[in-house]
Coordinates of C-alpha atoms and ligand atoms in Angstrom, one line a residue:
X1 CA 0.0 0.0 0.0
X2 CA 1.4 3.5 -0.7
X3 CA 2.6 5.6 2.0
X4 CA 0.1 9.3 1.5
X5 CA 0.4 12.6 3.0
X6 CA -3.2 13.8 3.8
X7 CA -3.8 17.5 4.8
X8 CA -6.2 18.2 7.5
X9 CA -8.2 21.3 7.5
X10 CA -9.9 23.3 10.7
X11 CA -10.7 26.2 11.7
X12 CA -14.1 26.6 13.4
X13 CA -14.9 24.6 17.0
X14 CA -16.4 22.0 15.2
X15 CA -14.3 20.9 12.8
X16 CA -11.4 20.7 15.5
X17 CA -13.7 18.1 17.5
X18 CA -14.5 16.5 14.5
X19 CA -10.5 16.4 13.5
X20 CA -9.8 14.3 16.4
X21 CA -11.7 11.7 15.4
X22 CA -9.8 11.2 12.4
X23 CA -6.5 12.1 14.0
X24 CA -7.3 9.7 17.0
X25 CA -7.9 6.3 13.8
X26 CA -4.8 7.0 12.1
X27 CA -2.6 7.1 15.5
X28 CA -4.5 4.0 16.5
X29 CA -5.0 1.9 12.7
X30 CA -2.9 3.5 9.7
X31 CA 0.3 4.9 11.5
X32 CA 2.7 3.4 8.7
X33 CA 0.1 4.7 5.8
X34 CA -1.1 7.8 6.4
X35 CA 1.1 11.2 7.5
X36 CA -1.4 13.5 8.6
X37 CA -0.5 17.5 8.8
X38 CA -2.9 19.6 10.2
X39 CA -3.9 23.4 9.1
X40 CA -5.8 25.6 11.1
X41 CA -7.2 28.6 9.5
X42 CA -7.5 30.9 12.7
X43 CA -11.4 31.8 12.2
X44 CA -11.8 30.8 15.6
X45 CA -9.0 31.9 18.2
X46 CA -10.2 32.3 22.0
X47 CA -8.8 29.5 24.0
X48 CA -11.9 28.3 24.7
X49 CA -13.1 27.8 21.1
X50 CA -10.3 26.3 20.0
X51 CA -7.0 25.6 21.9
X52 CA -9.1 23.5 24.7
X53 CA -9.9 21.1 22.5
X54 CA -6.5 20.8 21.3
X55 CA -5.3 19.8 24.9
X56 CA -7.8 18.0 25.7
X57 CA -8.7 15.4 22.9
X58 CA -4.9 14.8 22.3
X59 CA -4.7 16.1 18.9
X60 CA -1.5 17.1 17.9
X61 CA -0.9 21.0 17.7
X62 CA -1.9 22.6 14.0
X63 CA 1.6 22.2 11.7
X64 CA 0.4 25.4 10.3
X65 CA -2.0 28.2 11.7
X66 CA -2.9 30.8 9.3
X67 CA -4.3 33.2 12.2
X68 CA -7.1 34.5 9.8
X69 CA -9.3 35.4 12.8
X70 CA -13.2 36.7 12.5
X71 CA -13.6 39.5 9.9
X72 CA -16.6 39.3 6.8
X73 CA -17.5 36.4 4.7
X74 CA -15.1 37.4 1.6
X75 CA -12.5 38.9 3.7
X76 CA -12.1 35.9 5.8
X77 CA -12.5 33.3 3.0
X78 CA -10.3 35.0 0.7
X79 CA -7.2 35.3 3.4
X80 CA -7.6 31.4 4.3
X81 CA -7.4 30.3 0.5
X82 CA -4.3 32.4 0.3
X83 CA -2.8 31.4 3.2
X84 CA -4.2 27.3 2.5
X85 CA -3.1 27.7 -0.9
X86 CA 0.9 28.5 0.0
X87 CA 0.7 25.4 2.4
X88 CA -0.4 23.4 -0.8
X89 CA 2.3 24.1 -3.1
X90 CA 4.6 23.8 -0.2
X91 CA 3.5 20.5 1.3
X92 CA 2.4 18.7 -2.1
X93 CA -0.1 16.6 -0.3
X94 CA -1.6 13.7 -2.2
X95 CA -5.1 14.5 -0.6
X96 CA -6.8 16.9 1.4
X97 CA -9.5 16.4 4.6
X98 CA -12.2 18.8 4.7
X99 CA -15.0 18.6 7.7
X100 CA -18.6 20.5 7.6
X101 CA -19.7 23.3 5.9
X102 CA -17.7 26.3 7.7
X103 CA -16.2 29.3 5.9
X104 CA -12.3 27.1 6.7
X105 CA -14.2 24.4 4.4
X106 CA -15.2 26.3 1.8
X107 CA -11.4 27.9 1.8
X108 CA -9.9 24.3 1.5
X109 CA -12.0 23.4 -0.9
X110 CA -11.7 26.0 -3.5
X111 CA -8.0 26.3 -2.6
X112 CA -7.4 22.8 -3.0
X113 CA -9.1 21.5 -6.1
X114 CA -8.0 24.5 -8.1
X115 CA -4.5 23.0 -7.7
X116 CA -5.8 19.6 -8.2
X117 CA -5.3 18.4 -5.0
X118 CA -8.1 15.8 -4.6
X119 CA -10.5 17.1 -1.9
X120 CA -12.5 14.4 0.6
X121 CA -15.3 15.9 2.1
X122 CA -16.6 14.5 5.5
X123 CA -20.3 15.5 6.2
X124 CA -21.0 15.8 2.8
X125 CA -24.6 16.2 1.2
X126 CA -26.6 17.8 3.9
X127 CA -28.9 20.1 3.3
X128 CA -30.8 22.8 4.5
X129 CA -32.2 23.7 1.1
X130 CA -31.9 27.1 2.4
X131 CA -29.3 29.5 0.3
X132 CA -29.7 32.2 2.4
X133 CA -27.2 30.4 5.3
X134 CA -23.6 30.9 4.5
X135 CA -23.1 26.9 5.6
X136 CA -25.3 26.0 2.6
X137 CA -23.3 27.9 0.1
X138 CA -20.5 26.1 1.3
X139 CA -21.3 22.8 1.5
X140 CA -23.1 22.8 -2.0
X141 CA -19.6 24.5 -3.2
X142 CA -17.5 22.5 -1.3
X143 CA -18.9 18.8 -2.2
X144 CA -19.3 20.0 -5.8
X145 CA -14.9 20.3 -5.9
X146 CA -14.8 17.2 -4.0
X147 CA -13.1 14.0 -5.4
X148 CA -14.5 11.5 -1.9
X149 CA -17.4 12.4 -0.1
X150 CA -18.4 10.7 2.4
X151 CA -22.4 11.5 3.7
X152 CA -23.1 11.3 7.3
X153 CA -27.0 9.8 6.6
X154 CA -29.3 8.1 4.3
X155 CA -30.7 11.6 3.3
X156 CA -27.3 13.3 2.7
X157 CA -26.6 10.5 0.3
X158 CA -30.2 10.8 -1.3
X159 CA -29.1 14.9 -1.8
X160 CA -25.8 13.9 -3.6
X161 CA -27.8 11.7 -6.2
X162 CA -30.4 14.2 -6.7
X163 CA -27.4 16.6 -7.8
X164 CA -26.0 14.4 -9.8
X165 CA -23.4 12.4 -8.0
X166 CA -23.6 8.7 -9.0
X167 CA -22.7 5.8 -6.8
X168 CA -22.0 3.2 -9.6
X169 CA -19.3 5.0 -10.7
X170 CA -15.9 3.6 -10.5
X171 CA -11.9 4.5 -10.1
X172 CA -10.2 6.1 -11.1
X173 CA -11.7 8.3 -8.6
X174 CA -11.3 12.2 -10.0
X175 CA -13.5 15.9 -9.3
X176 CA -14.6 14.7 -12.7
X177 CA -15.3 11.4 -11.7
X178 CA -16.3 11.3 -7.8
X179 CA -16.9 9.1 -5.4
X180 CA -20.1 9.1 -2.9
X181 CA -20.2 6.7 0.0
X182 CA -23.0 6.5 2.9
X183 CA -21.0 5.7 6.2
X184 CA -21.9 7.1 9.9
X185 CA -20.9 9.8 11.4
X186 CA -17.4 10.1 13.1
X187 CA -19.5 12.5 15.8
X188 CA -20.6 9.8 17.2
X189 CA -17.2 7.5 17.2
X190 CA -16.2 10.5 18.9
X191 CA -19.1 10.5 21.5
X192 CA -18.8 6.9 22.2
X193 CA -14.5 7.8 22.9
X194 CA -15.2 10.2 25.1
X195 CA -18.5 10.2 27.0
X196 CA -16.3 7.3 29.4
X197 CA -13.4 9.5 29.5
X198 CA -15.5 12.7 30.1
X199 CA -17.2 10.7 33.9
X200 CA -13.4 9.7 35.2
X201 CA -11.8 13.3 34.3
X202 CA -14.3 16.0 35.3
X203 CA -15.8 14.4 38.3
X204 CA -16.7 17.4 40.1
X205 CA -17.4 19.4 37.1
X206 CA -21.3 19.4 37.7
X207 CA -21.4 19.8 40.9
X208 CA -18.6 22.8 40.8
X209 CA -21.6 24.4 38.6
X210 CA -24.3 23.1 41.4
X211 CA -26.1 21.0 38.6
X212 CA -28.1 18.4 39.6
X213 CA -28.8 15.4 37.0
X214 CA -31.8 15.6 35.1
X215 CA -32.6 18.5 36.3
X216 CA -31.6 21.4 33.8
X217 CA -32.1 22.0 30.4
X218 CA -29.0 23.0 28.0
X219 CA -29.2 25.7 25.8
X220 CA -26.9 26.9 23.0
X221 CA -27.8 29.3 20.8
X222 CA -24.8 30.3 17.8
X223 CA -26.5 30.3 14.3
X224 CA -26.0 33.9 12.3
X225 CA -30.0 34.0 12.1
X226 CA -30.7 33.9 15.5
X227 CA -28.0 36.1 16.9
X228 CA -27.9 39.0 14.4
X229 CA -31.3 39.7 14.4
X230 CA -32.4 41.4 17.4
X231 CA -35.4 40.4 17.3
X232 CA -35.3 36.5 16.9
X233 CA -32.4 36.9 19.6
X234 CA -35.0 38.8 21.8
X235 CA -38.0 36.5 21.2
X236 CA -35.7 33.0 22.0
X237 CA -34.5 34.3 25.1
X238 CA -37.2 36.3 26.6
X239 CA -39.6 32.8 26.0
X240 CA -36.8 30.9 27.9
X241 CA -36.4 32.8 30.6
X242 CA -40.6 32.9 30.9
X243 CA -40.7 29.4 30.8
X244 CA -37.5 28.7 33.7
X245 CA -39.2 31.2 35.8
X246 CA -42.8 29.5 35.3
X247 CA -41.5 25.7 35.3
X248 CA -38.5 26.8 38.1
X249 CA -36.0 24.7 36.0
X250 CA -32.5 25.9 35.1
X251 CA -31.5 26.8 31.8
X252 CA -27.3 26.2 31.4
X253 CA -26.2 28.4 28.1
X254 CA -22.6 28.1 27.6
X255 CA -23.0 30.8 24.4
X256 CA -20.6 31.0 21.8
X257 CA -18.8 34.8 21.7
X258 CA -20.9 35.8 18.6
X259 CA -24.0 35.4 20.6
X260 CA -22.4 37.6 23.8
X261 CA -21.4 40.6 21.8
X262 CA -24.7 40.5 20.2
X263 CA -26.2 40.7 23.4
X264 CA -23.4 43.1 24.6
X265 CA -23.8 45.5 22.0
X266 CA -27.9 44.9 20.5
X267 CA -29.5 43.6 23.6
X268 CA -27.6 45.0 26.5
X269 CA -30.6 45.4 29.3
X270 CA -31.9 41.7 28.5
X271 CA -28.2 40.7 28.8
X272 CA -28.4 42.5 32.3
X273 CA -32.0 41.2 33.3
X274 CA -30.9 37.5 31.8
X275 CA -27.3 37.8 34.5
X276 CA -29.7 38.2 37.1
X277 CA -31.8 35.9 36.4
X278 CA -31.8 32.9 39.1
X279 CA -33.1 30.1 36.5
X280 CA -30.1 31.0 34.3
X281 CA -26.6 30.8 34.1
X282 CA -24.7 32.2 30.6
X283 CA -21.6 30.7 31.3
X284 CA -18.9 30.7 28.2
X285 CA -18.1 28.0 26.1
X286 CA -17.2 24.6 28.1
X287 CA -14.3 22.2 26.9
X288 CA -15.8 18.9 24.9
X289 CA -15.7 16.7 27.8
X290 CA -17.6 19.3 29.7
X291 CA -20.4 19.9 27.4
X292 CA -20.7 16.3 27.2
X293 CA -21.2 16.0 30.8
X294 CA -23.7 18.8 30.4
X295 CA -25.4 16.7 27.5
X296 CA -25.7 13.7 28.9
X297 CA -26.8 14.7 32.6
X298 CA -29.5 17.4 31.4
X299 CA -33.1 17.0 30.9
X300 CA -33.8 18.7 27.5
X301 CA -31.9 20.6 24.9
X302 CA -32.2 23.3 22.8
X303 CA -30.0 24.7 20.2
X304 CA -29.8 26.0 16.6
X305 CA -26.2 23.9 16.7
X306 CA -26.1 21.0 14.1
X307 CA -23.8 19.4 16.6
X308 CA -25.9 19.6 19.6
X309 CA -28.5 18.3 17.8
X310 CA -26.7 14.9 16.8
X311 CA -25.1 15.0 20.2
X312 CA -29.0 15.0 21.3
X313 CA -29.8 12.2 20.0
X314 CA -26.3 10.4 21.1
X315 CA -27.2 10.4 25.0
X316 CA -31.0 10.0 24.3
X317 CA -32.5 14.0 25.3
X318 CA -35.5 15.1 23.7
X319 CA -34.0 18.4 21.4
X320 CA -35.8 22.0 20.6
X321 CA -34.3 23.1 17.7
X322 CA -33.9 26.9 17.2
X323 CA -34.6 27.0 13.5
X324 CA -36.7 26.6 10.5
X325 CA -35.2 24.0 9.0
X326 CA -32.6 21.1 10.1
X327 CA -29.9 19.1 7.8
X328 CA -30.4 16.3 10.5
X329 CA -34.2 15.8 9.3
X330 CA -33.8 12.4 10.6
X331 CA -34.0 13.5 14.3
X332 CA -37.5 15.8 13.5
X333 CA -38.8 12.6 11.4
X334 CA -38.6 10.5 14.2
X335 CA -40.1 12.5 17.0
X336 CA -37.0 13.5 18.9
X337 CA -36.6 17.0 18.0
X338 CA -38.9 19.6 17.0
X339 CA -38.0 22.7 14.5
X340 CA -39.2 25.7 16.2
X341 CA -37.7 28.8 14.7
X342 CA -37.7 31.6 17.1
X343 CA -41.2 31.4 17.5
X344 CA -42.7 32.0 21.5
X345 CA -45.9 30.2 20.5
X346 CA -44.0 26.7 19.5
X347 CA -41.2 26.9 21.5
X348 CA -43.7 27.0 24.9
X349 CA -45.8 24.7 23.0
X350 CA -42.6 21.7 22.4
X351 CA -40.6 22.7 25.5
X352 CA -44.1 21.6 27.9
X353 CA -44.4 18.6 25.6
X354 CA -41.1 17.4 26.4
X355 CA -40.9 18.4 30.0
X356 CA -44.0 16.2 30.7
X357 CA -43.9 13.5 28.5
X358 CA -41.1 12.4 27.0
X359 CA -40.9 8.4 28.5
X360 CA -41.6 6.9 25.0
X361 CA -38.9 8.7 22.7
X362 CA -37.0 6.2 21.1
X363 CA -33.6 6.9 19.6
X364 CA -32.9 4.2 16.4
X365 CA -29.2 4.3 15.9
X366 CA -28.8 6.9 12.8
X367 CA -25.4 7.6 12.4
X368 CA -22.7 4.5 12.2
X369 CA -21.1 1.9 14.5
X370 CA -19.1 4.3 16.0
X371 CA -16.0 2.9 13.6
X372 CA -16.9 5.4 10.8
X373 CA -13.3 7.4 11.1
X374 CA -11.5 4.0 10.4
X375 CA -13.8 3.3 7.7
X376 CA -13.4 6.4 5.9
X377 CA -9.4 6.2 6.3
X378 CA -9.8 2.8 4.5
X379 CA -11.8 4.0 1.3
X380 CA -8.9 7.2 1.3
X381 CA -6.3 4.4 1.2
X382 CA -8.0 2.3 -1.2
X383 CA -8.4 4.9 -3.7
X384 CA -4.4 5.1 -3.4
X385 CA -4.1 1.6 -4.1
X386 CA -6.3 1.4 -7.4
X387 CA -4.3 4.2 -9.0
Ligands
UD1_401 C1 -18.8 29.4 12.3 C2 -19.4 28.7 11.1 C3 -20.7 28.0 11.5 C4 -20.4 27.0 12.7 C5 -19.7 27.8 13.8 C6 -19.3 26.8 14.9 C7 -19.1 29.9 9.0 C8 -19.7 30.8 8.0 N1 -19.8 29.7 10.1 O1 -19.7 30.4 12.8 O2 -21.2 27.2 10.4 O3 -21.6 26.5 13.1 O4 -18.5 28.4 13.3 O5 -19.1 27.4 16.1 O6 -18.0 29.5 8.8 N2 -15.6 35.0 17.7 C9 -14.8 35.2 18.8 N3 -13.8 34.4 19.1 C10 -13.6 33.2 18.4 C11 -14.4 33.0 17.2 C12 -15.4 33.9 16.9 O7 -15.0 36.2 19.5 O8 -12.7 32.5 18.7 C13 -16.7 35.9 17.4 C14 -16.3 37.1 16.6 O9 -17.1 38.2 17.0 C15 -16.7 36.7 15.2 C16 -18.0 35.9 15.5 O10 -17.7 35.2 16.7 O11 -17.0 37.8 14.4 C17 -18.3 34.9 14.4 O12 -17.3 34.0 14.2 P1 -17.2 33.2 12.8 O13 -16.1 32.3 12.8 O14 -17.2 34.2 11.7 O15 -18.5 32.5 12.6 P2 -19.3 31.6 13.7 O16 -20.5 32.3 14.0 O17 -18.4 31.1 14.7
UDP402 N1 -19.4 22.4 22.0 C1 -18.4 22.4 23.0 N2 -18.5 23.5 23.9 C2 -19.5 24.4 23.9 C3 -20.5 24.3 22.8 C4 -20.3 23.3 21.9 O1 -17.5 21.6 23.1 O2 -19.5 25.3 24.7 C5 -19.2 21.3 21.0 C6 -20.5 20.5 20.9 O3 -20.5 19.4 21.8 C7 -20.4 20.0 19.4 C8 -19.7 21.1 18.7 O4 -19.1 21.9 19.7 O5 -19.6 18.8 19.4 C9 -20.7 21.9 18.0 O6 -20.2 23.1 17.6 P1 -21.1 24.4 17.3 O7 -22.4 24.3 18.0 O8 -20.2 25.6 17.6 O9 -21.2 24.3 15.7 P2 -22.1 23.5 14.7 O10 -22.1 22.1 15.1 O11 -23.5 24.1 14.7 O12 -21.5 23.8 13.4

């Protein structure tokens, strides 16, 4: 088998968690096959969106960080493919790893294929059929310049034939000539790794935050939609503090910084009033094995995070989803979540539905064996071979 140099991409929070997953299979099953180099772009930079994760799910530090940092769609994008595209010419991978939909994707991808570097896409196909998110753009543009992608669920794969993408087709694999597979999702290889691991190292974690199990409901809230209109932002968070105050439950939001200067700078007296509130605690972002502590030990969730909602399903808690539409349709299909938008009306209406009778939920296992790193390492390999 041929000895390849693969070029991991991250940037945003996500993709970083996601990286160790595929990081953590080739330390563990492809050592002598695979040298992996890892880019960070920079778009996300505090030590608690990014650097924590480093240190605590053992992934080795970036080879290269490119520092970008936040700035506007074009601004950002267009410094990452610059600074991506030196790494390329430099490095000469023979492939390049691309995770999600983020603007870091996008970056790699376009950076990437342009030089002919074949691109393999994990979480391709899913859709929001929605144009106007930025993540949509992306992932339409980013599986379209991909040579492997690899589709989290039944329905991303259905999306990828219904643009086009044909399974039957064989190698040589090119952009030309792509290759879809269905597999899992390594999310959940990575939930399975560390739900253990999160128990034995933060023992006291829940109680440092005076949590009691089963007793509070998590709440993230990130999505563009939601926190740069003032008035979604408004409508979410005044219904949630309503219902803690009525129901006397805690609501734990560790909120992502986009959602704190909106609330800083658009929203300051409900920022105040929400500080003050006794049924909430805005507490910033948490390290992995902290928020799946806080997953696993809560009663409900509700987010507008396409993460949070897998990571729902994962440890089995019913999930309000803070958005019109969902990529992980599976989860509304069966019951377990519930699209809300920013609507008071349904968000009252699903959150008292779930507090009081949620004993039947089943959760059907959706995404993989919890091997689906390993498995997409092999088809990478393979592809290598049957040049
Ligand atoms: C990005 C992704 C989104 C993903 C999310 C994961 C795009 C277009 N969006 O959104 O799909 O769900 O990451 O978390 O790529 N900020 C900080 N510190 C940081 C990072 C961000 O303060 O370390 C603040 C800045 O004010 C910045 C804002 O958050 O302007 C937005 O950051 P950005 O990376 O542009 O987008 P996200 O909302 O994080
Ligand atoms: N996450 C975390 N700490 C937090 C919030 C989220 O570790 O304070 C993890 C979460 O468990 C999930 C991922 O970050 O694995 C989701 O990232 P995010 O919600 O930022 O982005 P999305 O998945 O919507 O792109």
């Amino acid at each position: 088998m041929p000895h390849i140099k693969l070029i991991n991409i991250v940037g945003a929070r996500p993709q970083i968690i996601k990286a160790s997953a595929i990081s953590r299979a080739i330390r563990k099953h492809f050592s002598k096959d695979i040298t992996e180099i890892l880019i960070h772009t920079g778009q996300h930079y505090d030590k608690e969106m990014s650097e924590v994760f480093f240190d605590e799910l053992e992934i080795h530090k970036p080879h290269y960080n490119l520092g970008v940092g936040s700035a506007g769609h074009g601004r950002q994008t267009s410094m990452m493919i610059t600074g991506i595209e030196e790494v390329l010419l430099k490095e000469k991978p023979d492939c390049v790893l691309l995770y999600g939909d983020t603007n870091s994707t996008l970056a790699g991808a376009l950076a990437a294929s342009k030089l002919h570097f074949p691109v393999i896409h994990i979480e391709a196909g899913l859709r929001s059929f929605n144009k106007t998110m930025p993540e949509e753009l992306n992932r339409i543009m980013s599986d379209h310049s991909s040579t492997l992608l690899f589709a989290p669920t039944n329905t991303a794969f259905k999306n990828l034939m219904a643009e086009g993408f044909r399974p039957e087709n064989s190698p040589p694999y090119t952009i030309d000539n792509p290759k879809i597979y269905l597999t899992g999702d390594i999310m959940y290889d990575n939930t399975l790794f560390f739900a253990g691991l999160a128990e034995e190292k933060k023992t006291t974690f829940l109680e440092h935050m005076s949590l009691v199990r089963n007793s509070y409901i998590l709440v993230t809230i990130h999505r563009d939609t939601n926190t740069d209109d003032t008035v979604r932002l408004k409508e979410i968070l005044v219904t949630l503090k309503t219902l803690a105050e009525e129901k006397d439950i805690i609501l734990v939001m560790p909120l992502h910084p986009r959602t704190i200067v909106s609330l800083k700078t658009r929203l300051k007296d409900l920022y105040d009033e929400l500080n003050h509130c006794k049924h909430i605690k805005i507490i910033p972002p948490v390290s992995f094995l902290e928020m799946i502590l806080l997953e696993k030990n809560c009663k409900m969730i509700m987010t507008d995070s396409g993460g949070v909602q897998k990571e729902s399903h994962f440890f089995k808690k019913p999930c309000i989803v803070l958005r019109n539409e969902t990529e992980w349709i599976e989860l509304v299909n069966n019951g377990t979540a519930k699209l809300v938008g920013a609507d008071a009306d349904r968000i009252r209406h699903e959150f008292l539905s779930f507090m009081y009778s949620h004993s039947d939920l089943e959760y059907p296992a959706f995404y993989g064996d919890g091997k689906t790193a390993e498995f997409i390492l092999n088809e990478i390999l393979l592809m290598f071979e049957k040049e």
